[in-house]
Amino acid sequence: MKKLLLFPLFLIIFFQFSCVKDENPDPLKVEATIEALVDKIHQGFFVYEIAGGTIEESIILPSEGMDGIYGIRSADLDNLEGDDLSLFNCLNNLNPGILQRVKLRDASNNFAVCRYATGLSYKDDIKVLLERVETERLDYIRQFEEGEITQESLIGELSDLKERFSLVYLDIKQFYSDLFKTCLKTLINDIQSNLTNQQWETFVGCNGI
């Protein structure tokens, strides 16, 4: 008779400990952490390189303007290092379960679709800018070749042209920034909702927040 009473007692204790373990975190704290994480990762969008813009070479954007996490493709993951791979390494280090992996993969796919949709208009604007600047660059070179300006003036004009390009390029980034950032925040929200409390804390710490 005593043995029979021990089983329901064990269940009560088990469920009590389960409730404590799965207690929901403070939603305000979670939201603040998500915002901080999104802000940190999004900063990579404004870390970029502008090459060329010389007599020999047109202006080039090595990443086509898709800087930071927004330029990372699944095919590139094996070749990335450092901060570029931080988010993905941090997820893999959690050793998520099979169901978690499926949901996280869905979240990643949704992010890719969102990023692609925003990127279409963004890239079009950059393409127009690059074409306009290239026309100006070639015109300066023509003026030099026809003796209308000196080589020193040409170099100065090309330097000024690249500077003007940089300012307009930054304006385009600022214009699309919130759209890309919304895609990222949705991704981080989806990640958070599919991790346990402990996994989320580990993930956040791994990303330096």
mmCIF file with all atom_site columns, C-alpha atoms in Angstrom:
data_model
loop_
_atom_site.group_PDB
_atom_site.id
_atom_site.type_symbol
_atom_site.label_atom_id
_atom_site.label_alt_id
_atom_site.label_comp_id
_atom_site.label_asym_id
_atom_site.label_entity_id
_atom_site.label_seq_id
_atom_site.pdbx_PDB_ins_code
_atom_site.Cartn_x
_atom_site.Cartn_y
_atom_site.Cartn_z
_atom_site.occupancy
_atom_site.B_iso_or_equiv
_atom_site.pdbx_formal_charge
_atom_site.auth_seq_id
_atom_site.auth_comp_id
_atom_site.auth_asym_id
_atom_site.auth_atom_id
_atom_site.pdbx_PDB_model_num
ATOM 1   C CA . MET A 1 1   ? 0.000  0.000  0.000   1.00 0.00 ? 1   MET A CA 1
ATOM 2   C CA . LYS A 1 2   ? 2.831  2.404  0.858   1.00 0.00 ? 2   LYS A CA 1
ATOM 3   C CA . LYS A 1 3   ? 4.527  1.624  -2.474  1.00 0.00 ? 3   LYS A CA 1
ATOM 4   C CA . LEU A 1 4   ? 1.394  2.640  -4.363  1.00 0.00 ? 4   LEU A CA 1
ATOM 5   C CA . LEU A 1 5   ? 1.333  6.026  -2.629  1.00 0.00 ? 5   LEU A CA 1
ATOM 6   C CA . LEU A 1 6   ? 4.948  6.752  -3.545  1.00 0.00 ? 6   LEU A CA 1
ATOM 7   C CA . PHE A 1 7   ? 4.228  6.884  -7.325  1.00 0.00 ? 7   PHE A CA 1
ATOM 8   C CA . PRO A 1 8   ? 1.741  9.794  -7.315  1.00 0.00 ? 8   PRO A CA 1
ATOM 9   C CA . LEU A 1 9   ? 3.946  11.593 -4.776  1.00 0.00 ? 9   LEU A CA 1
ATOM 10  C CA . PHE A 1 10  ? 6.884  11.210 -7.142  1.00 0.00 ? 10  PHE A CA 1
ATOM 11  C CA . LEU A 1 11  ? 4.814  12.682 -9.983  1.00 0.00 ? 11  LEU A CA 1
ATOM 12  C CA . ILE A 1 12  ? 3.888  15.720 -7.888  1.00 0.00 ? 12  ILE A CA 1
ATOM 13  C CA . ILE A 1 13  ? 7.539  16.383 -7.044  1.00 0.00 ? 13  ILE A CA 1
ATOM 14  C CA . PHE A 1 14  ? 8.564  15.822 -10.655 1.00 0.00 ? 14  PHE A CA 1
ATOM 15  C CA . PHE A 1 15  ? 6.031  18.309 -11.997 1.00 0.00 ? 15  PHE A CA 1
ATOM 16  C CA . GLN A 1 16  ? 6.976  20.870 -9.361  1.00 0.00 ? 16  GLN A CA 1
ATOM 17  C CA . PHE A 1 17  ? 10.640 20.717 -10.391 1.00 0.00 ? 17  PHE A CA 1
ATOM 18  C CA . SER A 1 18  ? 9.645  20.787 -14.074 1.00 0.00 ? 18  SER A CA 1
ATOM 19  C CA . CYS A 1 19  ? 7.672  23.976 -13.550 1.00 0.00 ? 19  CYS A CA 1
ATOM 20  C CA . VAL A 1 20  ? 10.628 25.639 -11.867 1.00 0.00 ? 20  VAL A CA 1
ATOM 21  C CA . LYS A 1 21  ? 13.002 24.548 -14.624 1.00 0.00 ? 21  LYS A CA 1
ATOM 22  C CA . ASP A 1 22  ? 10.722 25.741 -17.468 1.00 0.00 ? 22  ASP A CA 1
ATOM 23  C CA . GLU A 1 23  ? 9.740  28.991 -15.792 1.00 0.00 ? 23  GLU A CA 1
ATOM 24  C CA . ASN A 1 24  ? 9.319  31.710 -18.408 1.00 0.00 ? 24  ASN A CA 1
ATOM 25  C CA . PRO A 1 25  ? 11.989 34.440 -18.339 1.00 0.00 ? 25  PRO A CA 1
ATOM 26  C CA . ASP A 1 26  ? 11.153 38.104 -17.902 1.00 0.00 ? 26  ASP A CA 1
ATOM 27  C CA . PRO A 1 27  ? 9.721  39.153 -21.313 1.00 0.00 ? 27  PRO A CA 1
ATOM 28  C CA . LEU A 1 28  ? 11.077 42.694 -20.944 1.00 0.00 ? 28  LEU A CA 1
ATOM 29  C CA . LYS A 1 29  ? 14.566 41.352 -20.302 1.00 0.00 ? 29  LYS A CA 1
ATOM 30  C CA . VAL A 1 30  ? 14.298 39.000 -23.272 1.00 0.00 ? 30  VAL A CA 1
ATOM 31  C CA . GLU A 1 31  ? 13.147 41.828 -25.551 1.00 0.00 ? 31  GLU A CA 1
ATOM 32  C CA . ALA A 1 32  ? 15.969 44.090 -24.390 1.00 0.00 ? 32  ALA A CA 1
ATOM 33  C CA . THR A 1 33  ? 18.488 41.301 -25.002 1.00 0.00 ? 33  THR A CA 1
ATOM 34  C CA . ILE A 1 34  ? 17.092 40.643 -28.480 1.00 0.00 ? 34  ILE A CA 1
ATOM 35  C CA . GLU A 1 35  ? 17.340 44.355 -29.321 1.00 0.00 ? 35  GLU A CA 1
ATOM 36  C CA . ALA A 1 36  ? 20.953 44.489 -28.113 1.00 0.00 ? 36  ALA A CA 1
ATOM 37  C CA . LEU A 1 37  ? 21.855 41.362 -30.095 1.00 0.00 ? 37  LEU A CA 1
ATOM 38  C CA . VAL A 1 38  ? 20.171 42.628 -33.264 1.00 0.00 ? 38  VAL A CA 1
ATOM 39  C CA . ASP A 1 39  ? 21.908 46.009 -32.950 1.00 0.00 ? 39  ASP A CA 1
ATOM 40  C CA . LYS A 1 40  ? 25.305 44.363 -32.545 1.00 0.00 ? 40  LYS A CA 1
ATOM 41  C CA . ILE A 1 41  ? 24.931 42.005 -35.502 1.00 0.00 ? 41  ILE A CA 1
ATOM 42  C CA . HIS A 1 42  ? 23.374 44.695 -37.699 1.00 0.00 ? 42  HIS A CA 1
ATOM 43  C CA . GLN A 1 43  ? 26.455 46.893 -37.286 1.00 0.00 ? 43  GLN A CA 1
ATOM 44  C CA . GLY A 1 44  ? 28.194 44.616 -39.780 1.00 0.00 ? 44  GLY A CA 1
ATOM 45  C CA . PHE A 1 45  ? 25.979 46.093 -42.497 1.00 0.00 ? 45  PHE A CA 1
ATOM 46  C CA . PHE A 1 46  ? 27.945 49.315 -42.168 1.00 0.00 ? 46  PHE A CA 1
ATOM 47  C CA . VAL A 1 47  ? 31.369 47.682 -42.243 1.00 0.00 ? 47  VAL A CA 1
ATOM 48  C CA . TYR A 1 48  ? 32.294 47.623 -45.897 1.00 0.00 ? 48  TYR A CA 1
ATOM 49  C CA . GLU A 1 49  ? 35.030 48.118 -48.472 1.00 0.00 ? 49  GLU A CA 1
ATOM 50  C CA . ILE A 1 50  ? 34.990 50.209 -51.637 1.00 0.00 ? 50  ILE A CA 1
ATOM 51  C CA . ALA A 1 51  ? 37.676 49.206 -54.133 1.00 0.00 ? 51  ALA A CA 1
ATOM 52  C CA . GLY A 1 52  ? 38.788 50.674 -57.441 1.00 0.00 ? 52  GLY A CA 1
ATOM 53  C CA . GLY A 1 53  ? 37.812 54.125 -58.601 1.00 0.00 ? 53  GLY A CA 1
ATOM 54  C CA . THR A 1 54  ? 41.199 54.650 -60.251 1.00 0.00 ? 54  THR A CA 1
ATOM 55  C CA . ILE A 1 55  ? 42.351 55.372 -63.801 1.00 0.00 ? 55  ILE A CA 1
ATOM 56  C CA . GLU A 1 56  ? 42.685 51.642 -64.425 1.00 0.00 ? 56  GLU A CA 1
ATOM 57  C CA . GLU A 1 57  ? 39.694 50.315 -62.514 1.00 0.00 ? 57  GLU A CA 1
ATOM 58  C CA . SER A 1 58  ? 36.035 51.187 -61.971 1.00 0.00 ? 58  SER A CA 1
ATOM 59  C CA . ILE A 1 59  ? 34.556 51.359 -58.458 1.00 0.00 ? 59  ILE A CA 1
ATOM 60  C CA . ILE A 1 60  ? 33.873 47.906 -57.074 1.00 0.00 ? 60  ILE A CA 1
ATOM 61  C CA . LEU A 1 61  ? 31.877 46.664 -54.066 1.00 0.00 ? 61  LEU A CA 1
ATOM 62  C CA . PRO A 1 62  ? 33.395 43.239 -53.212 1.00 0.00 ? 62  PRO A CA 1
ATOM 63  C CA . SER A 1 63  ? 30.190 42.069 -51.525 1.00 0.00 ? 63  SER A CA 1
ATOM 64  C CA . GLU A 1 64  ? 27.773 43.741 -53.962 1.00 0.00 ? 64  GLU A CA 1
ATOM 65  C CA . GLY A 1 65  ? 26.705 45.876 -51.036 1.00 0.00 ? 65  GLY A CA 1
ATOM 66  C CA . MET A 1 66  ? 25.324 42.918 -49.079 1.00 0.00 ? 66  MET A CA 1
ATOM 67  C CA . ASP A 1 67  ? 27.610 43.425 -46.115 1.00 0.00 ? 67  ASP A CA 1
ATOM 68  C CA . GLY A 1 68  ? 27.615 41.685 -42.753 1.00 0.00 ? 68  GLY A CA 1
ATOM 69  C CA . ILE A 1 69  ? 25.186 38.850 -42.090 1.00 0.00 ? 69  ILE A CA 1
ATOM 70  C CA . TYR A 1 70  ? 23.043 39.917 -45.047 1.00 0.00 ? 70  TYR A CA 1
ATOM 71  C CA . GLY A 1 71  ? 25.650 38.728 -47.517 1.00 0.00 ? 71  GLY A CA 1
ATOM 72  C CA . ILE A 1 72  ? 26.171 35.287 -45.994 1.00 0.00 ? 72  ILE A CA 1
ATOM 73  C CA . ARG A 1 73  ? 24.865 32.341 -48.010 1.00 0.00 ? 73  ARG A CA 1
ATOM 74  C CA . SER A 1 74  ? 24.511 28.758 -46.822 1.00 0.00 ? 74  SER A CA 1
ATOM 75  C CA . ALA A 1 75  ? 27.146 27.733 -49.364 1.00 0.00 ? 75  ALA A CA 1
ATOM 76  C CA . ASP A 1 76  ? 29.638 30.112 -47.734 1.00 0.00 ? 76  ASP A CA 1
ATOM 77  C CA . LEU A 1 77  ? 29.359 28.858 -44.168 1.00 0.00 ? 77  LEU A CA 1
ATOM 78  C CA . ASP A 1 78  ? 32.281 26.439 -44.387 1.00 0.00 ? 78  ASP A CA 1
ATOM 79  C CA . ASN A 1 79  ? 34.622 29.209 -45.537 1.00 0.00 ? 79  ASN A CA 1
ATOM 80  C CA . LEU A 1 80  ? 33.763 31.947 -43.057 1.00 0.00 ? 80  LEU A CA 1
ATOM 81  C CA . GLU A 1 81  ? 35.850 32.967 -40.078 1.00 0.00 ? 81  GLU A CA 1
ATOM 82  C CA . GLY A 1 82  ? 35.623 35.286 -37.086 1.00 0.00 ? 82  GLY A CA 1
ATOM 83  C CA . ASP A 1 83  ? 32.660 37.562 -36.500 1.00 0.00 ? 83  ASP A CA 1
ATOM 84  C CA . ASP A 1 84  ? 31.000 36.639 -39.799 1.00 0.00 ? 84  ASP A CA 1
ATOM 85  C CA . LEU A 1 85  ? 30.365 33.121 -38.566 1.00 0.00 ? 85  LEU A CA 1
ATOM 86  C CA . SER A 1 86  ? 29.667 33.940 -34.909 1.00 0.00 ? 86  SER A CA 1
ATOM 87  C CA . LEU A 1 87  ? 25.877 33.571 -35.029 1.00 0.00 ? 87  LEU A CA 1
ATOM 88  C CA . PHE A 1 88  ? 26.009 30.205 -36.787 1.00 0.00 ? 88  PHE A CA 1
ATOM 89  C CA . ASN A 1 89  ? 28.808 28.797 -34.646 1.00 0.00 ? 89  ASN A CA 1
ATOM 90  C CA . CYS A 1 90  ? 26.958 29.833 -31.509 1.00 0.00 ? 90  CYS A CA 1
ATOM 91  C CA . LEU A 1 91  ? 23.857 27.945 -32.659 1.00 0.00 ? 91  LEU A CA 1
ATOM 92  C CA . ASN A 1 92  ? 25.776 24.809 -33.611 1.00 0.00 ? 92  ASN A CA 1
ATOM 93  C CA . ASN A 1 93  ? 27.605 24.813 -30.283 1.00 0.00 ? 93  ASN A CA 1
ATOM 94  C CA . LEU A 1 94  ? 24.253 24.456 -28.511 1.00 0.00 ? 94  LEU A CA 1
ATOM 95  C CA . ASN A 1 95  ? 23.835 20.967 -29.987 1.00 0.00 ? 95  ASN A CA 1
ATOM 96  C CA . PRO A 1 96  ? 20.112 21.541 -30.699 1.00 0.00 ? 96  PRO A CA 1
ATOM 97  C CA . GLY A 1 97  ? 17.819 18.540 -30.949 1.00 0.00 ? 97  GLY A CA 1
ATOM 98  C CA . ILE A 1 98  ? 16.377 17.255 -34.212 1.00 0.00 ? 98  ILE A CA 1
ATOM 99  C CA . LEU A 1 99  ? 13.082 19.153 -33.863 1.00 0.00 ? 99  LEU A CA 1
ATOM 100 C CA . GLN A 1 100 ? 14.958 22.298 -32.876 1.00 0.00 ? 100 GLN A CA 1
ATOM 101 C CA . ARG A 1 101 ? 17.213 21.973 -35.908 1.00 0.00 ? 101 ARG A CA 1
ATOM 102 C CA . VAL A 1 102 ? 14.205 21.748 -38.205 1.00 0.00 ? 102 VAL A CA 1
ATOM 103 C CA . LYS A 1 103 ? 12.638 24.873 -36.701 1.00 0.00 ? 103 LYS A CA 1
ATOM 104 C CA . LEU A 1 104 ? 15.931 26.771 -36.710 1.00 0.00 ? 104 LEU A CA 1
ATOM 105 C CA . ARG A 1 105 ? 16.466 25.826 -40.343 1.00 0.00 ? 105 ARG A CA 1
ATOM 106 C CA . ASP A 1 106 ? 12.994 27.176 -41.129 1.00 0.00 ? 106 ASP A CA 1
ATOM 107 C CA . ALA A 1 107 ? 13.879 30.399 -39.321 1.00 0.00 ? 107 ALA A CA 1
ATOM 108 C CA . SER A 1 108 ? 17.088 30.666 -41.349 1.00 0.00 ? 108 SER A CA 1
ATOM 109 C CA . ASN A 1 109 ? 15.194 30.072 -44.603 1.00 0.00 ? 109 ASN A CA 1
ATOM 110 C CA . ASN A 1 110 ? 12.628 32.727 -43.709 1.00 0.00 ? 110 ASN A CA 1
ATOM 111 C CA . PHE A 1 111 ? 15.471 35.155 -43.027 1.00 0.00 ? 111 PHE A CA 1
ATOM 112 C CA . ALA A 1 112 ? 17.021 34.349 -46.401 1.00 0.00 ? 112 ALA A CA 1
ATOM 113 C CA . VAL A 1 113 ? 13.713 35.038 -48.178 1.00 0.00 ? 113 VAL A CA 1
ATOM 114 C CA . CYS A 1 114 ? 13.233 38.327 -46.312 1.00 0.00 ? 114 CYS A CA 1
ATOM 115 C CA . ARG A 1 115 ? 16.805 39.405 -46.993 1.00 0.00 ? 115 ARG A CA 1
ATOM 116 C CA . TYR A 1 116 ? 16.495 38.501 -50.673 1.00 0.00 ? 116 TYR A CA 1
ATOM 117 C CA . ALA A 1 117 ? 13.259 40.451 -51.140 1.00 0.00 ? 117 ALA A CA 1
ATOM 118 C CA . THR A 1 118 ? 14.738 43.606 -49.601 1.00 0.00 ? 118 THR A CA 1
ATOM 119 C CA . GLY A 1 119 ? 18.031 43.044 -51.388 1.00 0.00 ? 119 GLY A CA 1
ATOM 120 C CA . LEU A 1 120 ? 16.445 43.192 -54.843 1.00 0.00 ? 120 LEU A CA 1
ATOM 121 C CA . SER A 1 121 ? 15.525 46.871 -54.604 1.00 0.00 ? 121 SER A CA 1
ATOM 122 C CA . TYR A 1 122 ? 18.664 47.644 -52.623 1.00 0.00 ? 122 TYR A CA 1
ATOM 123 C CA . LYS A 1 123 ? 20.944 46.137 -55.274 1.00 0.00 ? 123 LYS A CA 1
ATOM 124 C CA . ASP A 1 124 ? 19.033 47.906 -58.058 1.00 0.00 ? 124 ASP A CA 1
ATOM 125 C CA . ASP A 1 125 ? 19.687 51.268 -56.418 1.00 0.00 ? 125 ASP A CA 1
ATOM 126 C CA . ILE A 1 126 ? 23.369 50.441 -56.020 1.00 0.00 ? 126 ILE A CA 1
ATOM 127 C CA . LYS A 1 127 ? 23.588 49.284 -59.634 1.00 0.00 ? 127 LYS A CA 1
ATOM 128 C CA . VAL A 1 128 ? 22.186 52.619 -60.835 1.00 0.00 ? 128 VAL A CA 1
ATOM 129 C CA . LEU A 1 129 ? 24.699 54.456 -58.648 1.00 0.00 ? 129 LEU A CA 1
ATOM 130 C CA . LEU A 1 130 ? 27.638 52.388 -59.930 1.00 0.00 ? 130 LEU A CA 1
ATOM 131 C CA . GLU A 1 131 ? 26.626 52.962 -63.543 1.00 0.00 ? 131 GLU A CA 1
ATOM 132 C CA . ARG A 1 132 ? 26.314 56.709 -63.043 1.00 0.00 ? 132 ARG A CA 1
ATOM 133 C CA . VAL A 1 133 ? 29.672 56.949 -61.311 1.00 0.00 ? 133 VAL A CA 1
ATOM 134 C CA . GLU A 1 134 ? 31.353 54.816 -63.981 1.00 0.00 ? 134 GLU A CA 1
ATOM 135 C CA . THR A 1 135 ? 30.047 57.161 -66.672 1.00 0.00 ? 135 THR A CA 1
ATOM 136 C CA . GLU A 1 136 ? 31.605 60.080 -64.799 1.00 0.00 ? 136 GLU A CA 1
ATOM 137 C CA . ARG A 1 137 ? 34.900 58.220 -64.327 1.00 0.00 ? 137 ARG A CA 1
ATOM 138 C CA . LEU A 1 138 ? 35.188 57.445 -68.023 1.00 0.00 ? 138 LEU A CA 1
ATOM 139 C CA . ASP A 1 139 ? 34.378 61.041 -68.896 1.00 0.00 ? 139 ASP A CA 1
ATOM 140 C CA . TYR A 1 140 ? 37.207 62.309 -66.670 1.00 0.00 ? 140 TYR A CA 1
ATOM 141 C CA . ILE A 1 141 ? 39.577 59.859 -68.348 1.00 0.00 ? 141 ILE A CA 1
ATOM 142 C CA . ARG A 1 142 ? 38.411 61.060 -71.775 1.00 0.00 ? 142 ARG A CA 1
ATOM 143 C CA . GLN A 1 143 ? 39.069 64.667 -70.754 1.00 0.00 ? 143 GLN A CA 1
ATOM 144 C CA . PHE A 1 144 ? 42.584 63.715 -69.680 1.00 0.00 ? 144 PHE A CA 1
ATOM 145 C CA . GLU A 1 145 ? 43.312 61.778 -72.881 1.00 0.00 ? 145 GLU A CA 1
ATOM 146 C CA . GLU A 1 146 ? 42.102 64.691 -74.995 1.00 0.00 ? 146 GLU A CA 1
ATOM 147 C CA . GLY A 1 147 ? 44.265 67.143 -73.048 1.00 0.00 ? 147 GLY A CA 1
ATOM 148 C CA . GLU A 1 148 ? 41.387 69.012 -71.393 1.00 0.00 ? 148 GLU A CA 1
ATOM 149 C CA . ILE A 1 149 ? 42.702 68.299 -67.874 1.00 0.00 ? 149 ILE A CA 1
ATOM 150 C CA . THR A 1 150 ? 46.082 67.349 -66.434 1.00 0.00 ? 150 THR A CA 1
ATOM 151 C CA . GLN A 1 151 ? 46.924 64.011 -64.842 1.00 0.00 ? 151 GLN A CA 1
ATOM 152 C CA . GLU A 1 152 ? 47.009 65.726 -61.460 1.00 0.00 ? 152 GLU A CA 1
ATOM 153 C CA . SER A 1 153 ? 43.516 67.095 -62.028 1.00 0.00 ? 153 SER A CA 1
ATOM 154 C CA . LEU A 1 154 ? 42.339 63.661 -63.173 1.00 0.00 ? 154 LEU A CA 1
ATOM 155 C CA . ILE A 1 155 ? 43.600 62.010 -60.005 1.00 0.00 ? 155 ILE A CA 1
ATOM 156 C CA . GLY A 1 156 ? 41.918 64.690 -57.920 1.00 0.00 ? 156 GLY A CA 1
ATOM 157 C CA . GLU A 1 157 ? 38.615 64.326 -59.778 1.00 0.00 ? 157 GLU A CA 1
ATOM 158 C CA . LEU A 1 158 ? 38.643 60.539 -59.382 1.00 0.00 ? 158 LEU A CA 1
ATOM 159 C CA . SER A 1 159 ? 39.377 60.854 -55.676 1.00 0.00 ? 159 SER A CA 1
ATOM 160 C CA . ASP A 1 160 ? 36.504 63.296 -55.295 1.00 0.00 ? 160 ASP A CA 1
ATOM 161 C CA . LEU A 1 161 ? 34.241 61.013 -57.329 1.00 0.00 ? 161 LEU A CA 1
ATOM 162 C CA . LYS A 1 162 ? 34.983 58.069 -55.045 1.00 0.00 ? 162 LYS A CA 1
ATOM 163 C CA . GLU A 1 163 ? 34.257 60.198 -51.987 1.00 0.00 ? 163 GLU A CA 1
ATOM 164 C CA . ARG A 1 164 ? 30.927 61.308 -53.438 1.00 0.00 ? 164 ARG A CA 1
ATOM 165 C CA . PHE A 1 165 ? 30.129 57.693 -54.259 1.00 0.00 ? 165 PHE A CA 1
ATOM 166 C CA . SER A 1 166 ? 30.853 56.701 -50.649 1.00 0.00 ? 166 SER A CA 1
ATOM 167 C CA . LEU A 1 167 ? 28.428 59.298 -49.295 1.00 0.00 ? 167 LEU A CA 1
ATOM 168 C CA . VAL A 1 168 ? 25.582 58.295 -51.612 1.00 0.00 ? 168 VAL A CA 1
ATOM 169 C CA . TYR A 1 169 ? 26.276 54.610 -50.973 1.00 0.00 ? 169 TYR A CA 1
ATOM 170 C CA . LEU A 1 170 ? 25.999 55.239 -47.240 1.00 0.00 ? 170 LEU A CA 1
ATOM 171 C CA . ASP A 1 171 ? 22.696 57.070 -47.808 1.00 0.00 ? 171 ASP A CA 1
ATOM 172 C CA . ILE A 1 172 ? 21.345 54.037 -49.656 1.00 0.00 ? 172 ILE A CA 1
ATOM 173 C CA . LYS A 1 173 ? 22.426 51.801 -46.782 1.00 0.00 ? 173 LYS A CA 1
ATOM 174 C CA . GLN A 1 174 ? 20.716 54.090 -44.284 1.00 0.00 ? 174 GLN A CA 1
ATOM 175 C CA . PHE A 1 175 ? 17.511 54.024 -46.344 1.00 0.00 ? 175 PHE A CA 1
ATOM 176 C CA . TYR A 1 176 ? 17.354 50.207 -46.400 1.00 0.00 ? 176 TYR A CA 1
ATOM 177 C CA . SER A 1 177 ? 18.830 49.672 -42.940 1.00 0.00 ? 177 SER A CA 1
ATOM 178 C CA . ASP A 1 178 ? 15.556 49.269 -41.046 1.00 0.00 ? 178 ASP A CA 1
ATOM 179 C CA . LEU A 1 179 ? 14.184 46.847 -43.639 1.00 0.00 ? 179 LEU A CA 1
ATOM 180 C CA . PHE A 1 180 ? 17.185 44.553 -43.349 1.00 0.00 ? 180 PHE A CA 1
ATOM 181 C CA . LYS A 1 181 ? 17.162 44.968 -39.583 1.00 0.00 ? 181 LYS A CA 1
ATOM 182 C CA . THR A 1 182 ? 13.520 43.815 -39.425 1.00 0.00 ? 182 THR A CA 1
ATOM 183 C CA . CYS A 1 183 ? 14.519 40.610 -41.221 1.00 0.00 ? 183 CYS A CA 1
ATOM 184 C CA . LEU A 1 184 ? 17.290 40.080 -38.680 1.00 0.00 ? 184 LEU A CA 1
ATOM 185 C CA . LYS A 1 185 ? 15.072 40.763 -35.686 1.00 0.00 ? 185 LYS A CA 1
ATOM 186 C CA . THR A 1 186 ? 12.529 38.224 -36.931 1.00 0.00 ? 186 THR A CA 1
ATOM 187 C CA . LEU A 1 187 ? 15.348 35.678 -37.189 1.00 0.00 ? 187 LEU A CA 1
ATOM 188 C CA . ILE A 1 188 ? 16.582 36.352 -33.653 1.00 0.00 ? 188 ILE A CA 1
ATOM 189 C CA . ASN A 1 189 ? 13.014 36.227 -32.293 1.00 0.00 ? 189 ASN A CA 1
ATOM 190 C CA . ASP A 1 190 ? 12.500 32.862 -33.991 1.00 0.00 ? 190 ASP A CA 1
ATOM 191 C CA . ILE A 1 191 ? 15.784 31.572 -32.586 1.00 0.00 ? 191 ILE A CA 1
ATOM 192 C CA . GLN A 1 192 ? 14.864 32.680 -29.063 1.00 0.00 ? 192 GLN A CA 1
ATOM 193 C CA . SER A 1 193 ? 11.415 31.073 -29.235 1.00 0.00 ? 193 SER A CA 1
ATOM 194 C CA . ASN A 1 194 ? 12.896 27.717 -30.229 1.00 0.00 ? 194 ASN A CA 1
ATOM 195 C CA . LEU A 1 195 ? 15.620 27.515 -27.584 1.00 0.00 ? 195 LEU A CA 1
ATOM 196 C CA . THR A 1 196 ? 15.358 26.529 -23.951 1.00 0.00 ? 196 THR A CA 1
ATOM 197 C CA . ASN A 1 197 ? 16.113 29.211 -21.375 1.00 0.00 ? 197 ASN A CA 1
ATOM 198 C CA . GLN A 1 198 ? 19.577 27.768 -20.789 1.00 0.00 ? 198 GLN A CA 1
ATOM 199 C CA . GLN A 1 199 ? 20.309 27.495 -24.500 1.00 0.00 ? 199 GLN A CA 1
ATOM 200 C CA . TRP A 1 200 ? 19.210 31.092 -25.036 1.00 0.00 ? 200 TRP A CA 1
ATOM 201 C CA . GLU A 1 201 ? 21.449 32.382 -22.246 1.00 0.00 ? 201 GLU A CA 1
ATOM 202 C CA . THR A 1 202 ? 24.376 30.422 -23.681 1.00 0.00 ? 202 THR A CA 1
ATOM 203 C CA . PHE A 1 203 ? 23.638 31.692 -27.187 1.00 0.00 ? 203 PHE A CA 1
ATOM 204 C CA . VAL A 1 204 ? 23.465 35.308 -26.035 1.00 0.00 ? 204 VAL A CA 1
ATOM 205 C CA . GLY A 1 205 ? 26.718 34.980 -24.095 1.00 0.00 ? 205 GLY A CA 1
ATOM 206 C CA . CYS A 1 206 ? 28.405 33.359 -27.088 1.00 0.00 ? 206 CYS A CA 1
ATOM 207 C CA . ASN A 1 207 ? 27.477 36.425 -29.160 1.00 0.00 ? 207 ASN A CA 1
ATOM 208 C CA . GLY A 1 208 ? 29.050 38.748 -26.616 1.00 0.00 ? 208 GLY A CA 1
ATOM 209 C CA . ILE A 1 209 ? 25.919 40.263 -25.072 1.00 0.00 ? 209 ILE A CA 1
#
